[in-house]
PDB file of C-alpha atoms in Angstrom:
ATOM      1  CA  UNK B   1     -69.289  91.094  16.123  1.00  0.00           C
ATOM      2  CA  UNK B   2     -68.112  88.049  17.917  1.00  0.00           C
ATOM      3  CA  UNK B   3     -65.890  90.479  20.526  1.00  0.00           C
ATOM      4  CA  UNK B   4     -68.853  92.306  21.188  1.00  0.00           C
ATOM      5  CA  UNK B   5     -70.416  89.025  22.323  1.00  0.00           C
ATOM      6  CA  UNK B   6     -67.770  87.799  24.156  1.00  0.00           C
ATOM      7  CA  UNK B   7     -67.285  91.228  25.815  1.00  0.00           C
ATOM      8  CA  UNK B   8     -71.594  91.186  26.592  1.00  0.00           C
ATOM      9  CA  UNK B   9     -71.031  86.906  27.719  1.00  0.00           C
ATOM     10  CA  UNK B  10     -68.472  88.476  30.165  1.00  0.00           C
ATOM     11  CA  UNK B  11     -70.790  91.648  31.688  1.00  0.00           C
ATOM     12  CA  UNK B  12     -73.425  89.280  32.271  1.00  0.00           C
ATOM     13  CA  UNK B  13     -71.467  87.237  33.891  1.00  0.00           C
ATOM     14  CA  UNK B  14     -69.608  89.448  36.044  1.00  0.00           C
ATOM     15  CA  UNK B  15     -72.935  90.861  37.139  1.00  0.00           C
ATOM     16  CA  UNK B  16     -74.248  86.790  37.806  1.00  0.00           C
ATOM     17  CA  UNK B  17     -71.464  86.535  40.459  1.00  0.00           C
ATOM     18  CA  UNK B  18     -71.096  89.904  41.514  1.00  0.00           C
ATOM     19  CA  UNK B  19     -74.997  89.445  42.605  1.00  0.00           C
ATOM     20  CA  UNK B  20     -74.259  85.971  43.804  1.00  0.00           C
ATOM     21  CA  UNK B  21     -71.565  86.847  46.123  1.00  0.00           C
ATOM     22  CA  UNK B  22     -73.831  89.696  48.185  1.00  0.00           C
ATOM     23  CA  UNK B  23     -76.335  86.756  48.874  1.00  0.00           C
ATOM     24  CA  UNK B  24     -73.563  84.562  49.849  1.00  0.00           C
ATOM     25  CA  UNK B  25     -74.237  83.269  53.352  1.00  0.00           C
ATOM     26  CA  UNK B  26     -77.678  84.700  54.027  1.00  0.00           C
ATOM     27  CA  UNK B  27     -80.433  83.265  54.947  1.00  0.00           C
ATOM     28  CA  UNK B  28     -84.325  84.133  54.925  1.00  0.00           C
ATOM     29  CA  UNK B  29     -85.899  83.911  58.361  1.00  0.00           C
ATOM     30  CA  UNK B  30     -89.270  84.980  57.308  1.00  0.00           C
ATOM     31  CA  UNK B  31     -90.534  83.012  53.561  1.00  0.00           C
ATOM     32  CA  UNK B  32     -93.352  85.360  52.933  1.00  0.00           C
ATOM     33  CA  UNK B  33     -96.149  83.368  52.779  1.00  0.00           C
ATOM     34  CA  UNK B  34     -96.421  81.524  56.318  1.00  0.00           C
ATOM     35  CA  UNK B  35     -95.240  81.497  59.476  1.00  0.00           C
ATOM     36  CA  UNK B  36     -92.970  78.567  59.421  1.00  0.00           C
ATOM     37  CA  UNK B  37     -90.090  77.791  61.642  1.00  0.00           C
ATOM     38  CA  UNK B  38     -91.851  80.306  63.710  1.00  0.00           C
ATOM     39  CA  UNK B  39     -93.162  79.867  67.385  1.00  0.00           C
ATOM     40  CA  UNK B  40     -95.218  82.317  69.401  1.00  0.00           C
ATOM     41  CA  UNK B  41     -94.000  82.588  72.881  1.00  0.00           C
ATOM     42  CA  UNK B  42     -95.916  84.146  75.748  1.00  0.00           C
ATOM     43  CA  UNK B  43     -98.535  86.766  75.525  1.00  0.00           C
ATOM     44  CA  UNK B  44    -101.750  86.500  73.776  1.00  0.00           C
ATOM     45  CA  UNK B  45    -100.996  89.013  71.006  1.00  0.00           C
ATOM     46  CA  UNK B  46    -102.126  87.979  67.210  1.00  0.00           C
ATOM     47  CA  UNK B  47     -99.008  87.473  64.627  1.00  0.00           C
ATOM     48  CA  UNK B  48     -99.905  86.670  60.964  1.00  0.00           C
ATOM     49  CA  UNK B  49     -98.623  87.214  57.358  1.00  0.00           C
ATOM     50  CA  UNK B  50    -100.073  90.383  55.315  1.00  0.00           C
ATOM     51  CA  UNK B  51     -98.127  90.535  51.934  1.00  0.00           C
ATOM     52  CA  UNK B  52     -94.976  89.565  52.550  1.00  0.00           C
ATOM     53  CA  UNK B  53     -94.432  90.966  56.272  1.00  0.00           C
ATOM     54  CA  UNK B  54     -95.181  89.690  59.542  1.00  0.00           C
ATOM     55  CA  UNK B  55     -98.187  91.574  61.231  1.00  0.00           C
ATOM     56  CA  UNK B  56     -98.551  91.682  65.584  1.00  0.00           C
ATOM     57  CA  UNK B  57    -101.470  93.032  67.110  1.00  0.00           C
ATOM     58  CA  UNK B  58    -101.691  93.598  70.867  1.00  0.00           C
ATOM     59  CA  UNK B  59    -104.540  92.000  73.437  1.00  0.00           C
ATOM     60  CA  UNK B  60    -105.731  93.362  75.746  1.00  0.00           C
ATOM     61  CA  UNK B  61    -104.307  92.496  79.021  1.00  0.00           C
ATOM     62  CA  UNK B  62    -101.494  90.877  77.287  1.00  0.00           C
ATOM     63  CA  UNK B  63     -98.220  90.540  78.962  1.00  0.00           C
ATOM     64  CA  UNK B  64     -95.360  90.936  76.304  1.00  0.00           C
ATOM     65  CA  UNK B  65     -95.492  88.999  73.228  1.00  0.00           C
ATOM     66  CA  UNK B  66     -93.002  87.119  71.631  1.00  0.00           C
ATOM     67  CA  UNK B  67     -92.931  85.103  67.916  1.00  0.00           C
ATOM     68  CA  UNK B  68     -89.548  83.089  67.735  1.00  0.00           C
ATOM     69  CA  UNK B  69     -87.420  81.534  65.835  1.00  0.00           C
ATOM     70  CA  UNK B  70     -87.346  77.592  65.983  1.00  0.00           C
ATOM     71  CA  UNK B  71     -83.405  77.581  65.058  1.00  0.00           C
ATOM     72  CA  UNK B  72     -80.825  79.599  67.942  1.00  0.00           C
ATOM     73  CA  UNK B  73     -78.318  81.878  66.923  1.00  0.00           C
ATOM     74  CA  UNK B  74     -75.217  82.988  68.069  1.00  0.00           C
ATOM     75  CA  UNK B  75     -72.622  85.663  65.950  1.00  0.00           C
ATOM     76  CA  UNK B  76     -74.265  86.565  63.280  1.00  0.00           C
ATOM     77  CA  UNK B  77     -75.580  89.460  61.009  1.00  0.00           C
ATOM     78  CA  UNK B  78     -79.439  90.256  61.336  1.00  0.00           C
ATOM     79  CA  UNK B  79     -81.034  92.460  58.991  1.00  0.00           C
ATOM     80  CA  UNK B  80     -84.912  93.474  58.858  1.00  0.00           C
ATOM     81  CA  UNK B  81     -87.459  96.215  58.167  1.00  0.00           C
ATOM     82  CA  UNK B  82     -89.484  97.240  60.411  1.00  0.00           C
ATOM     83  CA  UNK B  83     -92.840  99.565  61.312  1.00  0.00           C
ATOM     84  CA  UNK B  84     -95.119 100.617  63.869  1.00  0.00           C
ATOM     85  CA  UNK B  85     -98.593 101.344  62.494  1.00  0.00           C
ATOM     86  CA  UNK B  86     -99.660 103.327  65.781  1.00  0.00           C
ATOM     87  CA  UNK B  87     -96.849 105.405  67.569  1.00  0.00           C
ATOM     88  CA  UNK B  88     -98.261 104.274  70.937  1.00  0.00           C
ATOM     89  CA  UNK B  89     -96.823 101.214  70.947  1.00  0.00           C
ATOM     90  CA  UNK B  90     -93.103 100.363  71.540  1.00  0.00           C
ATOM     91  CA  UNK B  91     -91.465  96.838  70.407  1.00  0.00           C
ATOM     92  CA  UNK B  92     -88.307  95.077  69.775  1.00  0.00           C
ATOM     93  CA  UNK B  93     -86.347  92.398  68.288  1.00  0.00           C
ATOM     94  CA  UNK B  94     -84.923  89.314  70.668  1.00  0.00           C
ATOM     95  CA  UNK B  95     -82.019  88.085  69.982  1.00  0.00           C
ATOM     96  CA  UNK B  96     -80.012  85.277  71.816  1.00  0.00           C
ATOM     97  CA  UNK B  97     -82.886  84.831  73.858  1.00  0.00           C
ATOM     98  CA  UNK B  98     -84.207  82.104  76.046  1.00  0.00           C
ATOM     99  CA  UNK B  99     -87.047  80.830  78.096  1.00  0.00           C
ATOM    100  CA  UNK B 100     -84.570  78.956  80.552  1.00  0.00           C
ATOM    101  CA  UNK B 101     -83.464  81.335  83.038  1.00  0.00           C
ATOM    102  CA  UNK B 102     -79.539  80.828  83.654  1.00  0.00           C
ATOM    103  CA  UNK B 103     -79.473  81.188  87.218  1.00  0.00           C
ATOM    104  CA  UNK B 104     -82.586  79.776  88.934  1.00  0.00           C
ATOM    105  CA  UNK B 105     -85.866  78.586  87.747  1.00  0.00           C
ATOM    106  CA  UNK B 106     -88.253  81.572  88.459  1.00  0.00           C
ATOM    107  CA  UNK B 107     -88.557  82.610  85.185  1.00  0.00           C
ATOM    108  CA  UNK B 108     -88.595  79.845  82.965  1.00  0.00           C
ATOM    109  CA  UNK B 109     -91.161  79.486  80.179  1.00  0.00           C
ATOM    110  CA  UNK B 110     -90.392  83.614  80.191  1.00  0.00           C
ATOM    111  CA  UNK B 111     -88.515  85.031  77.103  1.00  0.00           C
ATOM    112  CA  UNK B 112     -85.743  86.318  78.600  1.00  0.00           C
ATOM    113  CA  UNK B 113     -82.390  87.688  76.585  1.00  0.00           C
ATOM    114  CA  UNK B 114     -81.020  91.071  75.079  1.00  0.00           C
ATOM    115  CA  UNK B 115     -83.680  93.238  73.216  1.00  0.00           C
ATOM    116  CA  UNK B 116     -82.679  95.366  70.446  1.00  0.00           C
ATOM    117  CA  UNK B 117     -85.698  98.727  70.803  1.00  0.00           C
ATOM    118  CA  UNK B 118     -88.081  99.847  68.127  1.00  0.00           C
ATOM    119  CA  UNK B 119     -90.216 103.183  69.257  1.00  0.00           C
ATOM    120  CA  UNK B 120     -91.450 105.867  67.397  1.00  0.00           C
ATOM    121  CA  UNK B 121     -89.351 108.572  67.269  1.00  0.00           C
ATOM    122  CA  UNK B 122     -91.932 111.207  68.150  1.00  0.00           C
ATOM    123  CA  UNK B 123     -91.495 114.901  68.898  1.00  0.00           C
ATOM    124  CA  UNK B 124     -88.029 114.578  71.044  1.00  0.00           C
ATOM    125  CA  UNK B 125     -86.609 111.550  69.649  1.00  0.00           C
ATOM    126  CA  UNK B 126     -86.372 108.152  71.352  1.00  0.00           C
ATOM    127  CA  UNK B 127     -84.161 104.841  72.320  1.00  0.00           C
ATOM    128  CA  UNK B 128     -84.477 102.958  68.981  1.00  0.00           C
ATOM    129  CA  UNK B 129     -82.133 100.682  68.175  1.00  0.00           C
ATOM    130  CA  UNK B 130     -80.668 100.447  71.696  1.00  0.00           C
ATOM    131  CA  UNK B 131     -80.139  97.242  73.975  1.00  0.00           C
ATOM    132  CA  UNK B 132     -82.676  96.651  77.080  1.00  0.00           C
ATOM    133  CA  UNK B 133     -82.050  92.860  78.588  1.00  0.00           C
ATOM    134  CA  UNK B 134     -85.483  91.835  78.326  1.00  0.00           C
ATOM    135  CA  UNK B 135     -86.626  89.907  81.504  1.00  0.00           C
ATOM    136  CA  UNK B 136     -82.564  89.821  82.726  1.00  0.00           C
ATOM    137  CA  UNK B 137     -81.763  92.937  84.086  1.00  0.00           C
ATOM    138  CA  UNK B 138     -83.241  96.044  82.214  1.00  0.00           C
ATOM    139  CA  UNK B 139     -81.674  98.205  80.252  1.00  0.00           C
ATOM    140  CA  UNK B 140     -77.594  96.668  78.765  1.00  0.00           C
ATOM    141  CA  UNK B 141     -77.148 100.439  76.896  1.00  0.00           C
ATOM    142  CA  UNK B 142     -75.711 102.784  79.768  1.00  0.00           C
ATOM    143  CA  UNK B 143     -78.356 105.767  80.648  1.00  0.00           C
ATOM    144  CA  UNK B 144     -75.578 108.106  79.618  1.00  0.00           C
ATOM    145  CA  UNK B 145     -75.331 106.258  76.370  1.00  0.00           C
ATOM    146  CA  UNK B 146     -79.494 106.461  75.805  1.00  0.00           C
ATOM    147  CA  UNK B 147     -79.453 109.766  73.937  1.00  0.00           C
ATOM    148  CA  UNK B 148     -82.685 110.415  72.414  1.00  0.00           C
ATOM    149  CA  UNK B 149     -82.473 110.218  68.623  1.00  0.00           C
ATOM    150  CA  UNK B 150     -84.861 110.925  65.148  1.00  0.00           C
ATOM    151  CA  UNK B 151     -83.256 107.886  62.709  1.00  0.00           C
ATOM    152  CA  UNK B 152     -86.088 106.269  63.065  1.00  0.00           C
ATOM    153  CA  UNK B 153     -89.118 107.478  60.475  1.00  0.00           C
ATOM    154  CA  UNK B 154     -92.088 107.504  62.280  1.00  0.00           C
ATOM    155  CA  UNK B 155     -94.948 105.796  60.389  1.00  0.00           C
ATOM    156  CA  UNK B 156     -92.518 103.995  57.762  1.00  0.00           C
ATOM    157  CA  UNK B 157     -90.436 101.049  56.714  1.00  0.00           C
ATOM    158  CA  UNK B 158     -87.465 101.449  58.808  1.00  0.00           C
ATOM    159  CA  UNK B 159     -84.264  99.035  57.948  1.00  0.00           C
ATOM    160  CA  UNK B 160     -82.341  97.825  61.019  1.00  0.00           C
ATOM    161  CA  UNK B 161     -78.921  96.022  60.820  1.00  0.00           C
ATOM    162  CA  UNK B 162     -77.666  93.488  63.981  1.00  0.00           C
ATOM    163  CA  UNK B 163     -74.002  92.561  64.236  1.00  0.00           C
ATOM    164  CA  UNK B 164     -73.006  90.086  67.483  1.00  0.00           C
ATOM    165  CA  UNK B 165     -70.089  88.699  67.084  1.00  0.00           C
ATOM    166  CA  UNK B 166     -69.050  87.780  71.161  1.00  0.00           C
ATOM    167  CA  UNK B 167     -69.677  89.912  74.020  1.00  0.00           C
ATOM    168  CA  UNK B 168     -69.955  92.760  71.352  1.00  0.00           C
ATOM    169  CA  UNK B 169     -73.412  93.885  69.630  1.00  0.00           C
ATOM    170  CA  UNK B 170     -73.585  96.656  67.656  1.00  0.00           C
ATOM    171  CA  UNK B 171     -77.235  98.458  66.201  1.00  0.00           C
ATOM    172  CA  UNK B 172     -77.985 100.294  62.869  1.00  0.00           C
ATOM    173  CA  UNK B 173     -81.380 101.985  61.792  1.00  0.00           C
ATOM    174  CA  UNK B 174     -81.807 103.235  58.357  1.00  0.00           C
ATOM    175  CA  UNK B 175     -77.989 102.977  58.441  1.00  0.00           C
ATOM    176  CA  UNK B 176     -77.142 105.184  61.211  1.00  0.00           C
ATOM    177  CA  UNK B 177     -74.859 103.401  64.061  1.00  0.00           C
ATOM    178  CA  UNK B 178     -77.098 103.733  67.016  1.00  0.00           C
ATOM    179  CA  UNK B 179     -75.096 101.440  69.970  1.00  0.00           C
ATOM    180  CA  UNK B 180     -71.325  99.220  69.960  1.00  0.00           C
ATOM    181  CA  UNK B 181     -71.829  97.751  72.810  1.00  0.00           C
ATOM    182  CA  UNK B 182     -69.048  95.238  74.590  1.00  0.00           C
ATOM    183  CA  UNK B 183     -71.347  93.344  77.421  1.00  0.00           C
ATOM    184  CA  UNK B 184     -69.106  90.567  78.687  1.00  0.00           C
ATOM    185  CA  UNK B 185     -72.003  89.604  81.348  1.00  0.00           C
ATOM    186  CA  UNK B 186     -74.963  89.192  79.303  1.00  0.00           C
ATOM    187  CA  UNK B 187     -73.171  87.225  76.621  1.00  0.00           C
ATOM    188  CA  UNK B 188     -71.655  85.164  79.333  1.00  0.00           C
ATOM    189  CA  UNK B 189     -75.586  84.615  80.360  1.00  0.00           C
ATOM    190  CA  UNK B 190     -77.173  84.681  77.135  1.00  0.00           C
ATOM    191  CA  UNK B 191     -74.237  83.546  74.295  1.00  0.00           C
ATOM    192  CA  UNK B 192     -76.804  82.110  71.504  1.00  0.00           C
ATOM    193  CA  UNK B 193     -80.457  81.985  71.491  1.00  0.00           C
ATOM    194  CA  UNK B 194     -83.727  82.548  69.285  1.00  0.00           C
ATOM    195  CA  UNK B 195     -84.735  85.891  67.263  1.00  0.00           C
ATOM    196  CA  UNK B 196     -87.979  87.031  68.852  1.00  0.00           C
ATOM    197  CA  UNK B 197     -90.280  89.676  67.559  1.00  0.00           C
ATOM    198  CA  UNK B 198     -92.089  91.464  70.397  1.00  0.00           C
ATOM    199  CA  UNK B 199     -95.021  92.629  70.514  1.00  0.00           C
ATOM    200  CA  UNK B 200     -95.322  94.940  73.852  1.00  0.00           C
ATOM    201  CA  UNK B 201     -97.804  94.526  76.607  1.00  0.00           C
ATOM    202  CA  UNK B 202    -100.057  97.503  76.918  1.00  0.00           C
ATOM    203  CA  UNK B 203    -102.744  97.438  79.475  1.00  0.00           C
ATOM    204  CA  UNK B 204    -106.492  97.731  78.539  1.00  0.00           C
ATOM    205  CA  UNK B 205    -105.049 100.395  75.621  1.00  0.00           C
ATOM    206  CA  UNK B 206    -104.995  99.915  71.675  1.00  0.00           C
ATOM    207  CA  UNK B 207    -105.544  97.723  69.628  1.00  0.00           C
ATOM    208  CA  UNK B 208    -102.048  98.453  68.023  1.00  0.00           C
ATOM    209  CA  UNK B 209    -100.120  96.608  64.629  1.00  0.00           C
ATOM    210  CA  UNK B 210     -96.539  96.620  64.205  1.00  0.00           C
ATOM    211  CA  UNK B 211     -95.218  95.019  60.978  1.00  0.00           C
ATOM    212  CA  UNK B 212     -91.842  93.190  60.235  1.00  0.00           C
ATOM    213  CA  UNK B 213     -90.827  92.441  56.627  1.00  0.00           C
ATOM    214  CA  UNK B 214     -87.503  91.062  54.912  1.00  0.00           C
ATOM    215  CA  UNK B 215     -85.891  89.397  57.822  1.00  0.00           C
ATOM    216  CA  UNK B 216     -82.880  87.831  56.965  1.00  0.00           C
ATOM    217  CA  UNK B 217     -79.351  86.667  58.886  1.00  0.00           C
ATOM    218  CA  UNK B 218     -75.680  85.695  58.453  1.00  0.00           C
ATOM    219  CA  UNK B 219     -74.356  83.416  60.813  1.00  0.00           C
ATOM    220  CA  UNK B 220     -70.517  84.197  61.571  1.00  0.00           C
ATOM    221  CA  UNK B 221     -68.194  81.380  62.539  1.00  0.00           C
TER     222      UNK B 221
END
């Protein structure tokens, strides 16, 4: 009897630390409740908390809307879920961003950094999960490289997974690699910065709701 409870002591335990160790080093961006150490940042979009995930709605008129993170971030490991209520609208995910333009002072006070996308796949597929340099240059993810994909589920939770680690960034959705991109310029330009969740411009159309939930991140030395 008493090896039995040794031997059940030990399971428990192994499945304790085994459990502890895949937490180790993560961090929640988003607590569930509220929107702290969270900023909105241009745009007059609407951002609040409907259990447990982050809600946007566009404005009409709106230029493209941005809630931030107070903390920057440089290499790291971003993970989140993520869905569009109305296929209509496109979004994305900042990350390293700024308002501080690098190289003159047109643009500052304007969110400006690398963009990972978030569309609805729709009939032909679409860019998801590749990287557009918001507000610094267009589109980092060569045309050639831009092939139209289906990974992500149109009117569902879809997981994405971030790694930068230097000039290199490199997508997931719903666990499919989507982009490994090396972009010595842009990080030169843009080497740590906020996580921003965008909520699109889009003219006099909508209103449209996209949804963010379980946002969490791994800084790498």
């Amino acid at each position: 009897m008493m090896k039995k409870m040794k031997l059940v002591i030990l399971l428990s335990l192994i499945i304790v630390v085994s459990a502890f160790g895949k937490g180790k080093g993560w961090i929640d961006l988003f607590n569930g409740g509220n929107l702290d150490g969270w900023v909105q940042k241009n745009g007059e979009a609407t951002y609040w908390v409907d259990h447990g995930a982050i809600v946007g709605k566009t404005a009409k008129g709106s230029p493209n809307s941005f809630l931030c993170t107070e903390k920057e971030y440089g290499d790291f490991v971003l993970e989140f879920e993520v869905k569009l209520y109305d296929n209509e609208l496109n979004s994305g995910v900042q990350i390293r961003s700024t308002t501080k333009e690098p190289e003159g002072d047109e643009l500052v006070g304007r969110v400006n950094g690398p963009q990972v996308e978030i569309e609805a796949s729709g009939e032909n597929g679409a860019e998801s999960g590749y990287l557009y340099g918001e507000a610094c240059g267009g589109w980092m993810t060569p045309e050639k490289d831009r092939v139209p994909h289906k990974a992500f589920k149109d009117g569902e939770w879809n997981s994405y997974k971030i790694v930068a680690k230097g000039a290199r960034i490199q997508t997931w959705v719903n666990g499919k690699m989507i982009s490994d991109l090396v972009d010595n310029k842009k990080y030169k330009s843009h080497p740590k910065g906020f996580i921003g969740l965008q909520v699109h411009g889009v003219g006099d159309r909508g209103p449209f709701r996209v949804a963010w939930k379980n946002l969490r991140i791994k800084e790498m030395n």
